[in-house]
Amino acid sequence: MNITVIGTGFVGVVTAAVFASLGHQVVGLDIDESRVTQLQLGKLPFFEPELDSLVQQTATIGNLSFTTAYEEAIPSADFIFVCVGTPSSDTGAVDLRFVESALRSLAPHLSDDTIVIIKSTVPPGSFTRFEKLLKSQTSHAVALASIPEFLREGSAVQDTLHPSRIVIGADSVHVFEQLKALHVAFGAPILQVTPASAQMGKYAANAYLATRITFINQIADLCEKNGADIAEVIETIGYDERIGKHYWYPGLGYGGSCFPKDVKELAYFSRQVGHGDNWFNDMQQFNEQRISAALDRVVTKVGSVKNKQIAVLGLAFKPQTDDTRESPALKVMEWLLKSQATVTTYDPRAVLPSQFAHHQAINQVDTIRKACQGADGIMIVTEWPEIVNFDFTRVRDKTKMQWLFDTRNRLHPPSIQEAGYQYIGIGRVGKKV
Ligand code: UGA
């Protein structure tokens, strides 16, 4: 099949490379010329495990190419996946400008049998608006469907090759059958639902996962007040199959390009339909206030950070990615700078975003050892394996009262304390510490 994927972000490049690896002829289309030029040279604009080699292999065998030209990539396409960004606007509502612009650009080149699939995360209800927009721009038949994406950054290739389910939001049986045939190779359950349900399902999945994280963070905070240990609490509840043991670890709150914006959109939508007080509003606030609340607690334990050097280990919003969008590390650094601390930071992949890059009080270094040298406090923010497995006894400065804030609860507190650090975790002030 001829497939065109519009948007060469995480979802777009992964979708394009995976379909190309299944033997389809795929064109990745983006209006960003420099990005497309890089992709044509086999260079990815971001880090994602396994994607580099998949893009190179599929391009080498002639199954994958990249272009900026709609007139080249649209007319012969059997399927067009729209994978452009849907950021939050100031009101919290999702900004659909990029999806609409892609639809407007592709419409004049559409053929009768092409199916256009919205993969970008868009709110239920927008489908009708997209259908109208397309129909107003072309005299050809319009076949539109919605297939939300459930991949996670850091494991995007494997998640796409082995999805838990394929959700096809399509009103027409004919469109559904063709999309089913395209996806049957993935060997996953294929669901036919309405476009609105597919889109609501995507929001519900992300909001539920964000809820779990928010919930366990709240429980962890209570553990700090009553002497319980959050790891033991998670084990205690996890044996109940309705609850489960996974996707529960506490920290500084959820980040990344998806959960914060999707929860904001649900909060906004709830307000629009008359639910001013809604769980999504509350969740968003808990998550936003979490970092300063956690750092205030650290200060009550270790004293002011003014004029202190703090090592921030990890910049990416999670391991195995160089993505710093809505990363807790950035909010931690903002807070530290406001408190007049100096920061040395290290991340195996991510680089300091521009707002911090030239800041006098921040220095990004290339090893954990350098970041920790002379530090008064160390904060583990992103749980990269090389960070959580690092031997912190090697960088203990015996002339100082150093503290170590393990925001991901990945270290063994007694070993850290034996090395002479003051250990601070999340929700673990009980007997183990
Ligand atoms: C998330 C969802 O997991 C995917 O299913 C979804 O497809 C994707 O959003 C999307 O909408 O595109 P992702 O943002 O890549 O994927 O990352 P996650 O691994 O889910 O982590 C999100 C945030 O929650 C991170 O900041 C992470 O550190 C935090 N988290 C996760 C916790 O604090 N505790 C946990 O137990 C799990």
mmCIF file of C-alpha atoms in Angstrom, residues 27-389:
data_model
loop_
_atom_site.group_PDB
_atom_site.id
_atom_site.type_symbol
_atom_site.label_atom_id
_atom_site.label_comp_id
_atom_site.label_asym_id
_atom_site.label_seq_id
_atom_site.Cartn_x
_atom_site.Cartn_y
_atom_site.Cartn_z
ATOM 1 C CA VAL A 27 6.361 8.870 2.540
ATOM 2 C CA GLY A 28 6.912 11.061 5.608
ATOM 3 C CA LEU A 29 5.722 14.609 4.944
ATOM 4 C CA ASP A 30 6.565 17.703 6.951
ATOM 5 C CA ILE A 31 6.575 21.433 6.273
ATOM 6 C CA ASP A 32 9.820 21.833 8.248
ATOM 7 C CA GLU A 33 12.449 21.784 5.497
ATOM 8 C CA SER A 34 15.499 21.375 7.702
ATOM 9 C CA ARG A 35 13.895 18.457 9.529
ATOM 10 C CA VAL A 36 13.048 16.758 6.227
ATOM 11 C CA THR A 37 16.576 17.343 4.896
ATOM 12 C CA GLN A 38 17.998 15.700 8.025
ATOM 13 C CA LEU A 39 15.602 12.777 7.726
ATOM 14 C CA GLN A 40 16.537 12.343 4.059
ATOM 15 C CA LEU A 41 20.135 11.980 5.269
ATOM 16 C CA GLY A 42 18.995 9.349 7.760
ATOM 17 C CA LYS A 43 19.351 11.663 10.784
ATOM 18 C CA LEU A 44 16.600 11.720 13.384
ATOM 19 C CA PRO A 45 15.639 15.035 14.983
ATOM 20 C CA PHE A 46 15.280 13.289 18.378
ATOM 21 C CA PHE A 47 16.497 10.195 20.186
ATOM 22 C CA GLU A 48 14.248 7.143 20.296
ATOM 23 C CA PRO A 49 15.646 3.636 20.868
ATOM 24 C CA GLU A 50 15.673 1.392 17.734
ATOM 25 C CA LEU A 51 14.237 4.090 15.487
ATOM 26 C CA ASP A 52 17.517 5.164 13.919
ATOM 27 C CA SER A 53 18.241 1.732 12.488
ATOM 28 C CA LEU A 54 14.618 1.143 11.431
ATOM 29 C CA VAL A 55 14.560 4.415 9.475
ATOM 30 C CA GLN A 56 17.900 3.634 7.837
ATOM 31 C CA GLN A 57 16.963 0.041 6.925
ATOM 32 C CA THR A 58 13.583 0.949 5.457
ATOM 33 C CA ALA A 59 15.004 3.939 3.558
ATOM 34 C CA THR A 60 17.822 1.781 2.147
ATOM 35 C CA ILE A 61 15.410 -0.810 0.728
ATOM 36 C CA GLY A 62 13.378 2.033 -0.804
ATOM 37 C CA ASN A 63 10.278 1.737 1.397
ATOM 38 C CA LEU A 64 10.627 5.033 3.230
ATOM 39 C CA SER A 65 11.272 8.544 1.980
ATOM 40 C CA PHE A 66 10.639 12.070 3.234
ATOM 41 C CA THR A 67 9.378 15.193 1.488
ATOM 42 C CA THR A 68 7.929 18.648 2.084
ATOM 43 C CA ALA A 69 5.752 18.509 -1.059
ATOM 44 C CA TYR A 70 2.038 17.780 -0.577
ATOM 45 C CA GLU A 71 1.578 17.554 -4.354
ATOM 46 C CA GLU A 72 4.098 14.682 -4.419
ATOM 47 C CA ALA A 73 2.998 12.727 -1.384
ATOM 48 C CA ILE A 74 -0.811 12.919 -1.468
ATOM 49 C CA PRO A 75 -2.205 11.981 -4.923
ATOM 50 C CA SER A 76 -1.005 8.351 -4.938
ATOM 51 C CA ALA A 77 -1.607 7.644 -1.240
ATOM 52 C CA ASP A 78 -4.071 4.892 -0.266
ATOM 53 C CA PHE A 79 -3.867 5.977 3.370
ATOM 54 C CA ILE A 80 -2.849 9.319 4.878
ATOM 55 C CA PHE A 81 -2.030 9.446 8.578
ATOM 56 C CA VAL A 82 -2.182 12.881 10.185
ATOM 57 C CA CYS A 83 0.336 12.869 13.064
ATOM 58 C CA VAL A 84 0.954 16.561 13.692
ATOM 59 C CA GLY A 85 1.184 18.164 17.121
ATOM 60 C CA THR A 86 -1.841 19.249 19.140
ATOM 61 C CA PRO A 87 -0.384 21.520 21.849
ATOM 62 C CA SER A 88 -2.310 23.212 24.660
ATOM 63 C CA SER A 89 -3.513 26.757 24.146
ATOM 64 C CA ASP A 90 -3.565 29.335 26.973
ATOM 65 C CA THR A 91 -7.091 28.349 28.030
ATOM 66 C CA GLY A 92 -6.085 24.690 28.391
ATOM 67 C CA ALA A 93 -8.046 23.802 25.243
ATOM 68 C CA VAL A 94 -6.128 21.830 22.685
ATOM 69 C CA ASP A 95 -4.914 23.866 19.715
ATOM 70 C CA LEU A 96 -6.039 22.155 16.503
ATOM 71 C CA ARG A 97 -4.443 24.634 14.141
ATOM 72 C CA PHE A 98 -1.796 22.181 12.859
ATOM 73 C CA VAL A 99 -4.296 19.406 12.134
ATOM 74 C CA GLU A 100 -6.543 21.840 10.291
ATOM 75 C CA SER A 101 -3.659 23.263 8.331
ATOM 76 C CA ALA A 102 -2.544 19.742 7.297
ATOM 77 C CA LEU A 103 -6.105 18.910 6.181
ATOM 78 C CA ARG A 104 -6.326 22.142 4.209
ATOM 79 C CA SER A 105 -3.000 21.443 2.503
ATOM 80 C CA LEU A 106 -3.776 17.847 1.591
ATOM 81 C CA ALA A 107 -7.383 18.378 0.419
ATOM 82 C CA PRO A 108 -6.609 19.791 -3.073
ATOM 83 C CA HIS A 109 -4.490 16.699 -3.885
ATOM 84 C CA LEU A 110 -6.910 14.041 -2.572
ATOM 85 C CA SER A 111 -8.061 11.151 -4.745
ATOM 86 C CA ASP A 112 -11.402 9.401 -4.465
ATOM 87 C CA ASP A 113 -10.260 6.212 -2.729
ATOM 88 C CA THR A 114 -7.881 7.697 -0.180
ATOM 89 C CA ILE A 115 -8.607 7.291 3.522
ATOM 90 C CA VAL A 116 -7.438 10.090 5.818
ATOM 91 C CA ILE A 117 -6.715 8.958 9.366
ATOM 92 C CA ILE A 118 -6.353 11.310 12.318
ATOM 93 C CA LYS A 119 -3.706 9.903 14.673
ATOM 94 C CA SER A 120 -2.999 13.166 16.483
ATOM 95 C CA THR A 121 -4.732 13.345 19.867
ATOM 96 C CA VAL A 122 -7.822 15.475 19.247
ATOM 97 C CA PRO A 123 -10.960 15.980 21.340
ATOM 98 C CA PRO A 124 -14.178 14.121 20.584
ATOM 99 C CA GLY A 125 -16.369 16.341 18.472
ATOM 100 C CA SER A 126 -13.526 17.659 16.345
ATOM 101 C CA PHE A 127 -14.064 14.868 13.821
ATOM 102 C CA THR A 128 -17.228 16.474 12.433
ATOM 103 C CA ARG A 129 -15.378 19.745 12.128
ATOM 104 C CA PHE A 130 -12.491 18.045 10.240
ATOM 105 C CA GLU A 131 -14.919 16.245 7.932
ATOM 106 C CA LYS A 132 -16.656 19.536 7.093
ATOM 107 C CA LEU A 133 -13.336 21.257 6.502
ATOM 108 C CA LEU A 134 -12.148 18.526 4.114
ATOM 109 C CA LYS A 135 -15.438 18.472 2.228
ATOM 110 C CA SER A 136 -15.292 22.220 1.782
ATOM 111 C CA GLN A 137 -11.849 21.978 0.167
ATOM 112 C CA THR A 138 -12.260 19.082 -2.293
ATOM 113 C CA SER A 139 -14.762 17.782 -4.796
ATOM 114 C CA HIS A 140 -13.559 14.206 -4.205
ATOM 115 C CA ALA A 141 -15.167 11.737 -1.833
ATOM 116 C CA VAL A 142 -13.918 12.167 1.727
ATOM 117 C CA ALA A 143 -13.210 9.101 3.879
ATOM 118 C CA LEU A 144 -12.050 10.059 7.344
ATOM 119 C CA ALA A 145 -11.235 7.878 10.356
ATOM 120 C CA SER A 146 -9.620 8.208 13.740
ATOM 121 C CA ILE A 147 -6.975 5.804 15.020
ATOM 122 C CA PRO A 148 -5.487 7.049 18.288
ATOM 123 C CA GLU A 149 -1.900 6.260 19.167
ATOM 124 C CA PHE A 150 -0.974 4.566 22.429
ATOM 125 C CA LEU A 151 2.832 4.433 22.092
ATOM 126 C CA ARG A 152 5.155 5.615 24.860
ATOM 127 C CA GLU A 153 8.315 7.588 24.180
ATOM 128 C CA GLY A 154 11.348 5.477 24.963
ATOM 129 C CA SER A 155 9.657 2.269 23.778
ATOM 130 C CA ALA A 156 7.792 3.719 20.796
ATOM 131 C CA VAL A 157 9.043 1.228 18.181
ATOM 132 C CA GLN A 158 8.189 -1.849 20.227
ATOM 133 C CA ASP A 159 4.844 -0.340 21.317
ATOM 134 C CA THR A 160 3.950 0.271 17.666
ATOM 135 C CA LEU A 161 5.111 -3.132 16.447
ATOM 136 C CA HIS A 162 3.279 -4.901 19.294
ATOM 137 C CA PRO A 163 0.273 -2.754 20.232
ATOM 138 C CA SER A 164 -2.131 -3.853 22.973
ATOM 139 C CA ARG A 165 -5.037 -2.911 20.712
ATOM 140 C CA ILE A 166 -5.828 -1.056 17.493
ATOM 141 C CA VAL A 167 -8.783 1.266 17.950
ATOM 142 C CA ILE A 168 -10.445 2.282 14.695
ATOM 143 C CA GLY A 169 -12.955 5.094 14.917
ATOM 144 C CA ALA A 170 -14.910 4.934 11.682
ATOM 145 C CA ASP A 171 -18.555 5.538 10.828
ATOM 146 C CA SER A 172 -18.455 3.553 7.603
ATOM 147 C CA VAL A 173 -18.057 -0.238 7.463
ATOM 148 C CA HIS A 174 -16.178 0.078 4.184
ATOM 149 C CA VAL A 175 -13.571 2.413 5.714
ATOM 150 C CA PHE A 176 -13.310 0.208 8.810
ATOM 151 C CA GLU A 177 -12.721 -2.956 6.739
ATOM 152 C CA GLN A 178 -9.906 -1.343 4.772
ATOM 153 C CA LEU A 179 -8.216 -0.049 7.906
ATOM 154 C CA LYS A 180 -8.663 -3.422 9.570
ATOM 155 C CA ALA A 181 -6.912 -5.101 6.627
ATOM 156 C CA LEU A 182 -4.050 -2.598 6.914
ATOM 157 C CA HIS A 183 -3.581 -3.319 10.635
ATOM 158 C CA VAL A 184 -4.148 -7.064 10.744
ATOM 159 C CA ALA A 185 -0.377 -7.705 10.482
ATOM 160 C CA PHE A 186 0.117 -6.307 13.995
ATOM 161 C CA GLY A 187 -1.713 -9.296 15.487
ATOM 162 C CA ALA A 188 -3.507 -7.136 18.060
ATOM 163 C CA PRO A 189 -7.232 -7.001 18.868
ATOM 164 C CA ILE A 190 -8.924 -4.580 16.455
ATOM 165 C CA LEU A 191 -11.877 -2.583 17.769
ATOM 166 C CA GLN A 192 -14.446 -0.752 15.688
ATOM 167 C CA VAL A 193 -15.864 2.236 17.532
ATOM 168 C CA THR A 194 -17.236 5.640 16.593
ATOM 169 C CA PRO A 195 -14.661 8.383 15.959
ATOM 170 C CA ALA A 196 -15.816 10.206 19.113
ATOM 171 C CA SER A 197 -15.339 7.058 21.232
ATOM 172 C CA ALA A 198 -11.879 6.460 19.773
ATOM 173 C CA GLN A 199 -10.862 9.992 20.691
ATOM 174 C CA MET A 200 -12.495 9.909 24.111
ATOM 175 C CA GLY A 201 -10.864 6.518 24.716
ATOM 176 C CA LYS A 202 -7.456 8.052 24.090
ATOM 177 C CA TYR A 203 -8.110 10.881 26.566
ATOM 178 C CA ALA A 204 -9.587 8.475 29.101
ATOM 179 C CA ALA A 205 -6.530 6.183 28.903
ATOM 180 C CA ASN A 206 -4.079 9.030 29.468
ATOM 181 C CA ALA A 207 -6.204 10.666 32.159
ATOM 182 C CA TYR A 208 -6.520 7.353 33.992
ATOM 183 C CA LEU A 209 -2.746 6.791 33.926
ATOM 184 C CA ALA A 210 -2.171 10.369 35.098
ATOM 185 C CA THR A 211 -4.734 9.742 37.851
ATOM 186 C CA ARG A 212 -2.821 6.694 39.077
ATOM 187 C CA ILE A 213 0.363 8.744 39.298
ATOM 188 C CA THR A 214 -1.395 11.629 41.049
ATOM 189 C CA PHE A 215 -3.082 9.216 43.442
ATOM 190 C CA ILE A 216 0.112 7.428 44.424
ATOM 191 C CA ASN A 217 1.880 10.765 44.845
ATOM 192 C CA GLN A 218 -0.822 11.849 47.279
ATOM 193 C CA ILE A 219 -0.552 8.582 49.177
ATOM 194 C CA ALA A 220 3.261 8.972 49.264
ATOM 195 C CA ASP A 221 2.854 12.429 50.801
ATOM 196 C CA LEU A 222 0.618 10.956 53.497
ATOM 197 C CA CYS A 223 3.214 8.224 54.143
ATOM 198 C CA GLU A 224 5.717 10.968 54.976
ATOM 199 C CA LYS A 225 3.363 12.167 57.688
ATOM 200 C CA ASN A 226 2.489 8.815 59.241
ATOM 201 C CA GLY A 227 5.671 6.759 58.950
ATOM 202 C CA ALA A 228 4.401 4.279 56.336
ATOM 203 C CA ASP A 229 6.681 3.309 53.458
ATOM 204 C CA ILE A 230 5.248 3.918 49.980
ATOM 205 C CA ALA A 231 7.057 0.920 48.432
ATOM 206 C CA GLU A 232 5.454 -1.370 51.017
ATOM 207 C CA VAL A 233 2.080 0.291 50.462
ATOM 208 C CA ILE A 234 2.336 -0.284 46.698
ATOM 209 C CA GLU A 235 3.190 -3.927 47.313
ATOM 210 C CA THR A 236 0.267 -4.226 49.714
ATOM 211 C CA ILE A 237 -2.304 -2.899 47.255
ATOM 212 C CA GLY A 238 -0.771 -4.424 44.118
ATOM 213 C CA TYR A 239 -1.789 -7.993 44.928
ATOM 214 C CA ASP A 240 -5.394 -7.030 44.331
ATOM 215 C CA GLU A 241 -5.831 -7.797 40.646
ATOM 216 C CA ARG A 242 -8.208 -4.881 40.237
ATOM 217 C CA ILE A 243 -5.381 -2.584 41.294
ATOM 218 C CA GLY A 244 -2.213 -4.240 39.985
ATOM 219 C CA LYS A 245 1.481 -3.680 40.692
ATOM 220 C CA HIS A 246 2.540 -1.552 37.748
ATOM 221 C CA TYR A 247 2.631 2.077 36.731
ATOM 222 C CA TRP A 248 2.515 3.294 40.282
ATOM 223 C CA TYR A 249 5.840 4.739 41.194
ATOM 224 C CA PRO A 250 5.702 8.124 42.914
ATOM 225 C CA GLY A 251 7.875 11.078 41.990
ATOM 226 C CA LEU A 252 7.668 14.773 41.231
ATOM 227 C CA GLY A 253 4.527 14.377 39.121
ATOM 228 C CA TYR A 254 3.863 13.395 35.537
ATOM 229 C CA GLY A 255 5.521 15.287 32.669
ATOM 230 C CA GLY A 256 6.049 14.889 28.940
ATOM 231 C CA SER A 257 4.168 16.088 25.916
ATOM 232 C CA CYS A 258 0.976 14.099 26.556
ATOM 233 C CA PHE A 259 -0.393 13.775 30.094
ATOM 234 C CA PRO A 260 -0.198 17.461 31.101
ATOM 235 C CA LYS A 261 -1.877 18.649 27.901
ATOM 236 C CA ASP A 262 -4.502 15.897 27.779
ATOM 237 C CA VAL A 263 -5.531 16.451 31.396
ATOM 238 C CA LYS A 264 -5.740 20.204 30.711
ATOM 239 C CA GLU A 265 -8.001 19.583 27.726
ATOM 240 C CA LEU A 266 -10.345 17.373 29.778
ATOM 241 C CA ALA A 267 -10.418 20.040 32.521
ATOM 242 C CA TYR A 268 -11.209 22.680 29.915
ATOM 243 C CA PHE A 269 -13.896 20.554 28.244
ATOM 244 C CA SER A 270 -15.496 19.757 31.614
ATOM 245 C CA ARG A 271 -15.628 23.481 32.438
ATOM 246 C CA GLN A 272 -17.189 24.191 29.043
ATOM 247 C CA VAL A 273 -19.985 21.712 29.680
ATOM 248 C CA GLY A 274 -20.768 23.143 33.099
ATOM 249 C CA HIS A 275 -18.519 21.160 35.453
ATOM 250 C CA GLY A 276 -16.463 24.008 36.858
ATOM 251 C CA ASP A 277 -15.273 21.848 39.732
ATOM 252 C CA ASN A 278 -13.894 18.735 38.168
ATOM 253 C CA TRP A 279 -11.313 16.093 38.971
ATOM 254 C CA PHE A 280 -9.129 17.040 35.980
ATOM 255 C CA ASN A 281 -8.790 20.628 37.257
ATOM 256 C CA ASP A 282 -7.763 19.325 40.654
ATOM 257 C CA MET A 283 -5.360 16.785 39.212
ATOM 258 C CA GLN A 284 -3.685 19.405 37.080
ATOM 259 C CA GLN A 285 -3.237 21.645 40.117
ATOM 260 C CA PHE A 286 -1.874 18.823 42.303
ATOM 261 C CA ASN A 287 0.627 17.994 39.587
ATOM 262 C CA GLU A 288 1.699 21.593 39.047
ATOM 263 C CA GLN A 289 2.156 22.324 42.741
ATOM 264 C CA ARG A 290 3.930 19.084 43.436
ATOM 265 C CA ILE A 291 7.489 20.132 42.675
ATOM 266 C CA SER A 292 7.600 23.284 44.766
ATOM 267 C CA ALA A 293 5.859 21.450 47.622
ATOM 268 C CA ALA A 294 8.456 18.644 47.484
ATOM 269 C CA LEU A 295 11.350 21.110 47.347
ATOM 270 C CA ASP A 296 9.921 23.122 50.242
ATOM 271 C CA ARG A 297 9.919 19.875 52.251
ATOM 272 C CA VAL A 298 13.561 19.308 51.320
ATOM 273 C CA VAL A 299 14.441 22.790 52.590
ATOM 274 C CA THR A 300 12.774 22.101 55.938
ATOM 275 C CA LYS A 301 15.032 19.044 56.225
ATOM 276 C CA VAL A 302 18.357 20.387 54.922
ATOM 277 C CA GLY A 303 18.063 24.174 55.221
ATOM 278 C CA SER A 304 18.134 26.884 52.574
ATOM 279 C CA VAL A 305 19.701 26.186 49.181
ATOM 280 C CA LYS A 306 20.733 29.830 48.707
ATOM 281 C CA ASN A 307 24.328 29.965 47.405
ATOM 282 C CA LYS A 308 24.527 26.147 47.478
ATOM 283 C CA GLN A 309 25.573 24.005 44.544
ATOM 284 C CA ILE A 310 22.973 21.428 43.599
ATOM 285 C CA ALA A 311 23.522 18.555 41.160
ATOM 286 C CA VAL A 312 20.421 17.824 39.079
ATOM 287 C CA LEU A 313 20.770 14.360 37.556
ATOM 288 C CA GLY A 314 18.506 13.895 34.555
ATOM 289 C CA LEU A 315 16.898 16.494 32.305
ATOM 290 C CA ALA A 316 14.598 14.374 30.136
ATOM 291 C CA PHE A 317 11.014 13.872 31.326
ATOM 292 C CA LYS A 318 11.749 10.147 31.565
ATOM 293 C CA PRO A 319 14.610 7.755 30.672
ATOM 294 C CA GLN A 320 15.350 6.576 27.106
ATOM 295 C CA THR A 321 14.371 9.874 25.541
ATOM 296 C CA ASP A 322 15.961 13.284 25.021
ATOM 297 C CA ASP A 323 12.566 14.976 25.300
ATOM 298 C CA THR A 324 12.463 17.714 27.954
ATOM 299 C CA ARG A 325 8.939 18.928 27.265
ATOM 300 C CA GLU A 326 7.148 19.477 30.605
ATOM 301 C CA SER A 327 10.040 17.730 32.292
ATOM 302 C CA PRO A 328 10.043 17.910 36.113
ATOM 303 C CA ALA A 329 13.810 18.624 35.874
ATOM 304 C CA LEU A 330 13.153 21.998 34.252
ATOM 305 C CA LYS A 331 10.718 23.017 36.970
ATOM 306 C CA VAL A 332 13.212 21.866 39.594
ATOM 307 C CA MET A 333 15.874 24.083 38.008
ATOM 308 C CA GLU A 334 13.530 27.058 37.837
ATOM 309 C CA TRP A 335 12.814 26.624 41.539
ATOM 310 C CA LEU A 336 16.518 26.277 42.393
ATOM 311 C CA LEU A 337 17.433 29.393 40.415
ATOM 312 C CA LYS A 338 14.693 31.364 42.122
ATOM 313 C CA SER A 339 16.116 30.190 45.440
ATOM 314 C CA GLN A 340 19.555 31.471 44.327
ATOM 315 C CA ALA A 341 21.238 28.085 44.139
ATOM 316 C CA THR A 342 23.730 27.155 41.419
ATOM 317 C CA VAL A 343 23.089 24.036 39.366
ATOM 318 C CA THR A 344 25.328 21.449 37.744
ATOM 319 C CA THR A 345 23.364 19.065 35.616
ATOM 320 C CA TYR A 346 23.893 15.864 33.693
ATOM 321 C CA ASP A 347 21.764 13.830 31.294
ATOM 322 C CA PRO A 348 22.987 11.038 29.003
ATOM 323 C CA ARG A 349 20.903 12.348 26.058
ATOM 324 C CA ALA A 350 18.951 15.513 26.721
ATOM 325 C CA VAL A 351 20.454 18.974 26.430
ATOM 326 C CA LEU A 352 19.522 22.099 28.336
ATOM 327 C CA PRO A 353 16.633 23.870 26.605
ATOM 328 C CA SER A 354 17.386 27.357 25.321
ATOM 329 C CA GLN A 355 15.860 29.230 28.290
ATOM 330 C CA PHE A 356 18.548 27.678 30.527
ATOM 331 C CA ALA A 357 21.422 27.158 28.100
ATOM 332 C CA HIS A 358 23.163 30.482 28.724
ATOM 333 C CA HIS A 359 22.188 30.950 32.338
ATOM 334 C CA GLN A 360 25.219 31.827 34.471
ATOM 335 C CA ALA A 361 24.077 29.698 37.390
ATOM 336 C CA ILE A 362 23.575 26.493 35.373
ATOM 337 C CA ASN A 363 26.276 24.287 33.984
ATOM 338 C CA GLN A 364 25.615 21.093 32.038
ATOM 339 C CA VAL A 365 28.477 18.609 32.337
ATOM 340 C CA ASP A 366 29.157 15.288 30.660
ATOM 341 C CA THR A 367 29.511 12.895 33.592
ATOM 342 C CA ILE A 368 27.645 12.178 36.810
ATOM 343 C CA ARG A 369 30.914 12.511 38.687
ATOM 344 C CA LYS A 370 31.496 16.065 37.417
ATOM 345 C CA ALA A 371 27.912 17.055 38.228
ATOM 346 C CA CYS A 372 28.276 15.835 41.811
ATOM 347 C CA GLN A 373 31.753 17.235 42.435
ATOM 348 C CA GLY A 374 31.562 19.829 45.206
ATOM 349 C CA ALA A 375 27.749 19.649 45.327
ATOM 350 C CA ASP A 376 25.963 20.393 48.569
ATOM 351 C CA GLY A 377 22.956 18.427 47.427
ATOM 352 C CA ILE A 378 22.261 15.859 44.718
ATOM 353 C CA MET A 379 18.860 15.347 43.110
ATOM 354 C CA ILE A 380 18.043 12.288 41.034
ATOM 355 C CA VAL A 381 15.257 13.547 38.781
ATOM 356 C CA THR A 382 15.247 11.147 35.808
ATOM 357 C CA GLU A 383 15.705 7.451 36.495
ATOM 358 C CA TRP A 384 18.196 6.678 33.715
ATOM 359 C CA PRO A 385 19.797 3.293 34.548
ATOM 360 C CA GLU A 386 23.289 4.825 34.638
ATOM 361 C CA ILE A 387 22.102 7.403 37.167
ATOM 362 C CA VAL A 388 20.242 5.092 39.527
ATOM 363 C CA ASN A 389 22.997 2.449 39.307
#
